[in-house]
Every structure is written in C-alpha cells, then in structure tokens.
PDB file of C-alpha atoms and ligand atoms in Angstrom:
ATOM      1  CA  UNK A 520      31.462  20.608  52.837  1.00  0.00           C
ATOM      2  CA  UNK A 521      33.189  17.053  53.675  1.00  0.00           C
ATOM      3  CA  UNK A 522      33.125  14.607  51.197  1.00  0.00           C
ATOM      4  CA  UNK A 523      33.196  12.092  54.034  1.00  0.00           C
ATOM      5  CA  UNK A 524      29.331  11.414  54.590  1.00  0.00           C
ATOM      6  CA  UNK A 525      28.764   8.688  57.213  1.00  0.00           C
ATOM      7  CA  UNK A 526      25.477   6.728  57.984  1.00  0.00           C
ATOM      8  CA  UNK A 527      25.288   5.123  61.416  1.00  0.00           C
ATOM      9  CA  UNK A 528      24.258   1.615  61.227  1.00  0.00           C
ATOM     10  CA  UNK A 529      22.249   0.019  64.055  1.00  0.00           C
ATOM     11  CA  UNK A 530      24.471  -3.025  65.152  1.00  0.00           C
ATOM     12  CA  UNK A 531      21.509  -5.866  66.087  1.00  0.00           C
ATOM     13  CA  UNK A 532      23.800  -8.520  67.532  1.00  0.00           C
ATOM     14  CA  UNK A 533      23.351 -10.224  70.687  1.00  0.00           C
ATOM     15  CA  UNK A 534      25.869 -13.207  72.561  1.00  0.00           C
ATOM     16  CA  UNK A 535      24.989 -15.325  69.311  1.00  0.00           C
ATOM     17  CA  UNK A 536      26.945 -13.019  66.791  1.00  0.00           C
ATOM     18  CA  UNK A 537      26.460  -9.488  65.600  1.00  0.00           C
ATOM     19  CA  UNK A 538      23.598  -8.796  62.920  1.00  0.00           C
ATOM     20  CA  UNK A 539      23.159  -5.496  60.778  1.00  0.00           C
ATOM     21  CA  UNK A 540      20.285  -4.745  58.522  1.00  0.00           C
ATOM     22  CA  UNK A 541      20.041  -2.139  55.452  1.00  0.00           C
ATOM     23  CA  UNK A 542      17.013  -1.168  53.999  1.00  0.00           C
ATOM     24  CA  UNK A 543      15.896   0.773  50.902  1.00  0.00           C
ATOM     25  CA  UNK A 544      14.631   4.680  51.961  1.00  0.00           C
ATOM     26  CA  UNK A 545      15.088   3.833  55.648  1.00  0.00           C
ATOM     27  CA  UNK A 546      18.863   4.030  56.432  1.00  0.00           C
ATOM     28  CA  UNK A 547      19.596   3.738  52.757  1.00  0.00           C
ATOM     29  CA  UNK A 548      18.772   6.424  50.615  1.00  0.00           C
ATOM     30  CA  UNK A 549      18.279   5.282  47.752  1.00  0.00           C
ATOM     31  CA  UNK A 550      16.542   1.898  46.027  1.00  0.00           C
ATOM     32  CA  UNK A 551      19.173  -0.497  46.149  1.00  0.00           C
ATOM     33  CA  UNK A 552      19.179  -2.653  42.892  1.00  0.00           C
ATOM     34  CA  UNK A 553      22.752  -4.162  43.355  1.00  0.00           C
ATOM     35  CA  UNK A 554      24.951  -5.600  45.755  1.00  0.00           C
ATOM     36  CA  UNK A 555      28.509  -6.761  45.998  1.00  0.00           C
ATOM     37  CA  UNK A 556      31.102  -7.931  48.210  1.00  0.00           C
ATOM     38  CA  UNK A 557      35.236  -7.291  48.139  1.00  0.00           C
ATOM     39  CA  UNK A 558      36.897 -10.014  49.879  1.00  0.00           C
ATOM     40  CA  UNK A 559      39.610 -12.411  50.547  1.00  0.00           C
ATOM     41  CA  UNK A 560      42.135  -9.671  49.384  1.00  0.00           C
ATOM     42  CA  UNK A 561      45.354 -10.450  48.584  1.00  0.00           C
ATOM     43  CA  UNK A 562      48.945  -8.507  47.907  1.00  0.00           C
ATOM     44  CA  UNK A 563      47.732  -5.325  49.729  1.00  0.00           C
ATOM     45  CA  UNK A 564      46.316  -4.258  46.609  1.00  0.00           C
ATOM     46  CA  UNK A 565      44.131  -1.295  45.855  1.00  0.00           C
ATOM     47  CA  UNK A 566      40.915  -1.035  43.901  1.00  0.00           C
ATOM     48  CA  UNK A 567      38.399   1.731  42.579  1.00  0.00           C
ATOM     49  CA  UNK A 568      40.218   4.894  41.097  1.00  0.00           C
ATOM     50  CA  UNK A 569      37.334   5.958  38.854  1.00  0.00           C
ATOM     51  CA  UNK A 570      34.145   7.913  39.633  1.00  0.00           C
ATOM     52  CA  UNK A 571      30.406   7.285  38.724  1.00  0.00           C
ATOM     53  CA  UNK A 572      28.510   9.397  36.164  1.00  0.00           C
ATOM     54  CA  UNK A 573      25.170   8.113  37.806  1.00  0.00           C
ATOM     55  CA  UNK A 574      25.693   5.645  40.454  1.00  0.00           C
ATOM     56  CA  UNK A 575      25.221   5.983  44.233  1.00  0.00           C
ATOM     57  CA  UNK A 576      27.145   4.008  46.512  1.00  0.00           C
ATOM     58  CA  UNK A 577      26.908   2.940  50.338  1.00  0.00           C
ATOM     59  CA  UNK A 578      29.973   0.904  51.818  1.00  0.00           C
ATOM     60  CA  UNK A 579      29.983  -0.744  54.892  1.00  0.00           C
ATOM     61  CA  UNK A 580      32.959  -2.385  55.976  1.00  0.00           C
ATOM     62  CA  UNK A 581      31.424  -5.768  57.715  1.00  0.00           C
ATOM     63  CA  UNK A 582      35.025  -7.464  59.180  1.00  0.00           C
ATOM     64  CA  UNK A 583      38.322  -6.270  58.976  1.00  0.00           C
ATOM     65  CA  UNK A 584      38.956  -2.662  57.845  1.00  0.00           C
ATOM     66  CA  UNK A 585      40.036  -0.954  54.647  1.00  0.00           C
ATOM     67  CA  UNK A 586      40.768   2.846  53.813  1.00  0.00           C
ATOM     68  CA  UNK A 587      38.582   5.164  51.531  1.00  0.00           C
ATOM     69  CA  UNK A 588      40.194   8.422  49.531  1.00  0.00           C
ATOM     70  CA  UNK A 589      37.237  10.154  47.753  1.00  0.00           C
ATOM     71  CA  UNK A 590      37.966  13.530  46.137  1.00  0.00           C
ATOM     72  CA  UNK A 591      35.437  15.766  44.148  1.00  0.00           C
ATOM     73  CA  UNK A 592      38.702  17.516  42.086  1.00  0.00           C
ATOM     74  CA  UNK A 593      38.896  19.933  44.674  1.00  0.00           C
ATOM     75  CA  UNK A 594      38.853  18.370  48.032  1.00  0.00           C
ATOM     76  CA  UNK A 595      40.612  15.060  49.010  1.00  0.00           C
ATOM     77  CA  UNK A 596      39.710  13.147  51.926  1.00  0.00           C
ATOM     78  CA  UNK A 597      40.018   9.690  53.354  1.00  0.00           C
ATOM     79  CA  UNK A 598      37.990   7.634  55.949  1.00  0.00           C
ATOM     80  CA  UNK A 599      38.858   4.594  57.782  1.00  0.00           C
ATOM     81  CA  UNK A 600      36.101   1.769  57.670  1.00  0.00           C
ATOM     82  CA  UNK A 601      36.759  -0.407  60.543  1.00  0.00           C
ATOM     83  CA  UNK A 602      33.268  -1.295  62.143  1.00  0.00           C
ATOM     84  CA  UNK A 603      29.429  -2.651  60.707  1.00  0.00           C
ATOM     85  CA  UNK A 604      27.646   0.553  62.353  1.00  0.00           C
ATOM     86  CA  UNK A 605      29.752   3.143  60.020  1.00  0.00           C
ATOM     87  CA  UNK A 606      28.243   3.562  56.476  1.00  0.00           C
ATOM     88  CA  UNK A 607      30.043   5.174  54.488  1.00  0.00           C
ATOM     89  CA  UNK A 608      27.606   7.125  51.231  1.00  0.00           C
ATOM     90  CA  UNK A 609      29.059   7.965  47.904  1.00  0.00           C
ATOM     91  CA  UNK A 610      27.741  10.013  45.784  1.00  0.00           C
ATOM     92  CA  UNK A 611      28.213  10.036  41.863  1.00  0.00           C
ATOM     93  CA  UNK A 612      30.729  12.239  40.620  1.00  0.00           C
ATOM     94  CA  UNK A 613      33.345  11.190  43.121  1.00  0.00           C
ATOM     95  CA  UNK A 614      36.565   9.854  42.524  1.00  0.00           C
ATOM     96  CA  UNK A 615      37.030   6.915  44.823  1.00  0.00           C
ATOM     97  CA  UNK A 616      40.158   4.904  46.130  1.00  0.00           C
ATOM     98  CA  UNK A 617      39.848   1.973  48.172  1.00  0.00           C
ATOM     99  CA  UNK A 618      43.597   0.959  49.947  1.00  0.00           C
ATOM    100  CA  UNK A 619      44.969  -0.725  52.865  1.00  0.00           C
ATOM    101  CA  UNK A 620      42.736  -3.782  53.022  1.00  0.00           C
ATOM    102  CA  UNK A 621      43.100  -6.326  56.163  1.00  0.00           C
ATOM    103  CA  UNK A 622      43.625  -9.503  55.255  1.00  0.00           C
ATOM    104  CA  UNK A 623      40.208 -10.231  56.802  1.00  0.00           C
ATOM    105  CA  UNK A 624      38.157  -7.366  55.276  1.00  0.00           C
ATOM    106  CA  UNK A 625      34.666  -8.213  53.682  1.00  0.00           C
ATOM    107  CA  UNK A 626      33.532  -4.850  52.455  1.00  0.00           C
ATOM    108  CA  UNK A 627      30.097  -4.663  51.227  1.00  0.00           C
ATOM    109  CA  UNK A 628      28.808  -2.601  48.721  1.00  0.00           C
ATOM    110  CA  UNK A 629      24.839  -1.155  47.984  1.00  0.00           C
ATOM    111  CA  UNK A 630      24.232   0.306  44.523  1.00  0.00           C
ATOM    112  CA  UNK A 631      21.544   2.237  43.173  1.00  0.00           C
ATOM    113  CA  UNK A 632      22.176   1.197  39.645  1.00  0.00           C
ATOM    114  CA  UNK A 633      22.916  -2.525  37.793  1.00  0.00           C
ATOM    115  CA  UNK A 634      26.349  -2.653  36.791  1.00  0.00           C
ATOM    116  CA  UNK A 635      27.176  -0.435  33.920  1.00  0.00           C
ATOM    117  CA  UNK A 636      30.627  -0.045  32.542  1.00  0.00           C
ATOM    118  CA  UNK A 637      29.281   2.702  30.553  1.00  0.00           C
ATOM    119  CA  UNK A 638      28.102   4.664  34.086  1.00  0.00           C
ATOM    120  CA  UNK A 639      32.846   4.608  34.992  1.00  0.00           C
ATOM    121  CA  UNK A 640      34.785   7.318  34.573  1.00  0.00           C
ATOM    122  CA  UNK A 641      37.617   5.448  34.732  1.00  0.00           C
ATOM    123  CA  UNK A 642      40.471   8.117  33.519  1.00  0.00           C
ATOM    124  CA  UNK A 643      41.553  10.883  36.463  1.00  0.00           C
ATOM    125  CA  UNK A 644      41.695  13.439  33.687  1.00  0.00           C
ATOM    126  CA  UNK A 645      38.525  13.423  32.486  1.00  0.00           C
ATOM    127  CA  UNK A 646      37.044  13.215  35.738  1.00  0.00           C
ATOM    128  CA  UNK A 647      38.577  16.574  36.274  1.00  0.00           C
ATOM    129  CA  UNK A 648      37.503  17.918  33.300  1.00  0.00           C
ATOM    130  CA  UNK A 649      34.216  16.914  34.172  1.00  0.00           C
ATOM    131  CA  UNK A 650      34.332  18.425  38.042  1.00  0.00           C
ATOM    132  CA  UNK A 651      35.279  21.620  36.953  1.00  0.00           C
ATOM    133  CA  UNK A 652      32.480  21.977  34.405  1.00  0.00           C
TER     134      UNK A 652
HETATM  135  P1  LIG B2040      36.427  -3.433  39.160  1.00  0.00           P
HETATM  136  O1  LIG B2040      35.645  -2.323  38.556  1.00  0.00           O
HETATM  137  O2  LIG B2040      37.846  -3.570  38.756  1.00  0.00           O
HETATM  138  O3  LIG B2040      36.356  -3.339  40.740  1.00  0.00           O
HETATM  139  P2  LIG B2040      36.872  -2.168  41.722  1.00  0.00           P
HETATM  140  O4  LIG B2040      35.947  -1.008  41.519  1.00  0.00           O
HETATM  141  O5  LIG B2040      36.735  -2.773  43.073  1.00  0.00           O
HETATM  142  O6  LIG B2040      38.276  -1.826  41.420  1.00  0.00           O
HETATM  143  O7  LIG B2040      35.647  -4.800  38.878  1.00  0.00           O
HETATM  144  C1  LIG B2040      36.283  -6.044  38.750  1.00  0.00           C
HETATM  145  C2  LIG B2040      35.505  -6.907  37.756  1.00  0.00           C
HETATM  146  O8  LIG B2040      34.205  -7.212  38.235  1.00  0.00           O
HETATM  147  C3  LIG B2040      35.330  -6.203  36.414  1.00  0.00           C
HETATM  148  O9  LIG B2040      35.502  -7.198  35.409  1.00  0.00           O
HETATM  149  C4  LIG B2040      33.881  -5.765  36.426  1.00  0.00           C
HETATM  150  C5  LIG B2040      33.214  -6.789  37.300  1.00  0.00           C
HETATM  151  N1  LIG B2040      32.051  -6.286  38.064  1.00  0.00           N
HETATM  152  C6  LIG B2040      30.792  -6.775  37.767  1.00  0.00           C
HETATM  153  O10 LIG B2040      30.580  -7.605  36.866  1.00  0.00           O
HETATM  154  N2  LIG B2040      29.737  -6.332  38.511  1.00  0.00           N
HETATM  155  C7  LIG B2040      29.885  -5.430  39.504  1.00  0.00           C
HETATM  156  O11 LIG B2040      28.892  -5.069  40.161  1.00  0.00           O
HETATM  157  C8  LIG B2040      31.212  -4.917  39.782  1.00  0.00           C
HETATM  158  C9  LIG B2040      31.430  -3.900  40.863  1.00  0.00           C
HETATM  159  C10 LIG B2040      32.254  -5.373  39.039  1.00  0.00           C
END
C-alpha cells in the first residue's frame, strides 16, 4: 500500500486569479481545527522529520513547489507538490520530511488537532520502535 495518498482539489479560478476551497468531511476528511502556512523559505532548508502520535495532516502546496518523504519504517516514498489541485493526506504515525522548497513556495497545512508538542515524535528511533510494535 503507498504511503503517497493524494486528494484532488477542485481548482475554482477564473481570468481573475485561481481560487481553491477545503472543507471539513467533504474533500477533507477530517474536522479541521488548525491551520498553518510554511513560507518565505530561505537557505534551502528542510523541515518536519518527526511523526504524529495522533494528528492528521492534509498539505497542499498553493505556489511554488516543495518535496515530501513520508515513510511508515518500512516503506519510503516521496511526492512532489507542485500544483493547488494535489492534496497531499498524512496520516499519524508517519515520519515526514519536507525538502527542496522554491523560493516561492506557500505550503499550507490542515490539522485535525491544536498544536501539541506532546502529540511529536520527534526522535527517528523511537518512531521505529513504535512502527514495528
Ligand atoms: P516546527 O515543528 O519546527 O515546524 P516543522 O514541522 O515545519 O519543522 O515548528 C516551528 C515552531 O513553530 C516551533 O516553535 C513550534 C511552532 N508551531 C506552533 O506554535 N504551532 C504550530 O501549529 C506549528 C506547526 C508549529
């Protein structure tokens, strides 16, 4: 089973701009209590590397592109997010790596959780330890 689980996202845009809209149970599933935003990236750096205990996750890449690595302990795969109509779903329990972020990249990020530092699994070894229970 891939790890790589896409939603398609309706693009709404006309000649005045493009427009995309995500809703709770419709082409989101789950109740979305948080959102964020990764932007104006600098150095090439990466983020993420660390896994969820709880949280679910749905990234959509709105400008610019960026490249996702998830791996379950067993399986490693990565995705390309380079357009508003590919969602790309998380679910907890998966390592994630976010890398090669354009200069121009606004990824944004639905959460079914508030933030919780207690909800990371921040440390590669005990994720593993954890997958293979
Ligand atoms: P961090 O976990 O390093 O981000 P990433 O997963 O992209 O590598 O988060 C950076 C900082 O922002 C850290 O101090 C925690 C804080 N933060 C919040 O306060 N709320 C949030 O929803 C998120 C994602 C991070």
């Amino acid at each position: 089973m891939s790890l790589i689980n896409l939603v398609k996202i309706q693009l709404l845009g006309d000649e005045r701009g493009q427009l995309i809209s995500l809703e709770s149970q419709k082409n989101v599933p789950f109740e979305i209590k948080r959102t964020y935003c990764i932007f104006a990236n600098e150095n090439n750096s990466s983020r993420g590397f660390h896994a969820h205990k709880k949280l679910e996750q749905l990234l959509v890449c709105v400008t610019g592109s960026c490249k996702i690595i998830l791996d379950n302990g067993v399986v490693r795969e990565s995705i390309v997010l380079d357009c508003a109509s590919k969602g790309l779903l998380i679910n907890n329990h998966t390592w994630r790596e976010m890398h090669d972020f354009s200069k121009d990249c606004v990824l944004l990020v639905l959460a079914s959780e508030h933030y919780d530092e207690n909800d990371y699994i921040r440390n590669y070894q005990e994720f593993l330890e954890g997958a293979s229970k």
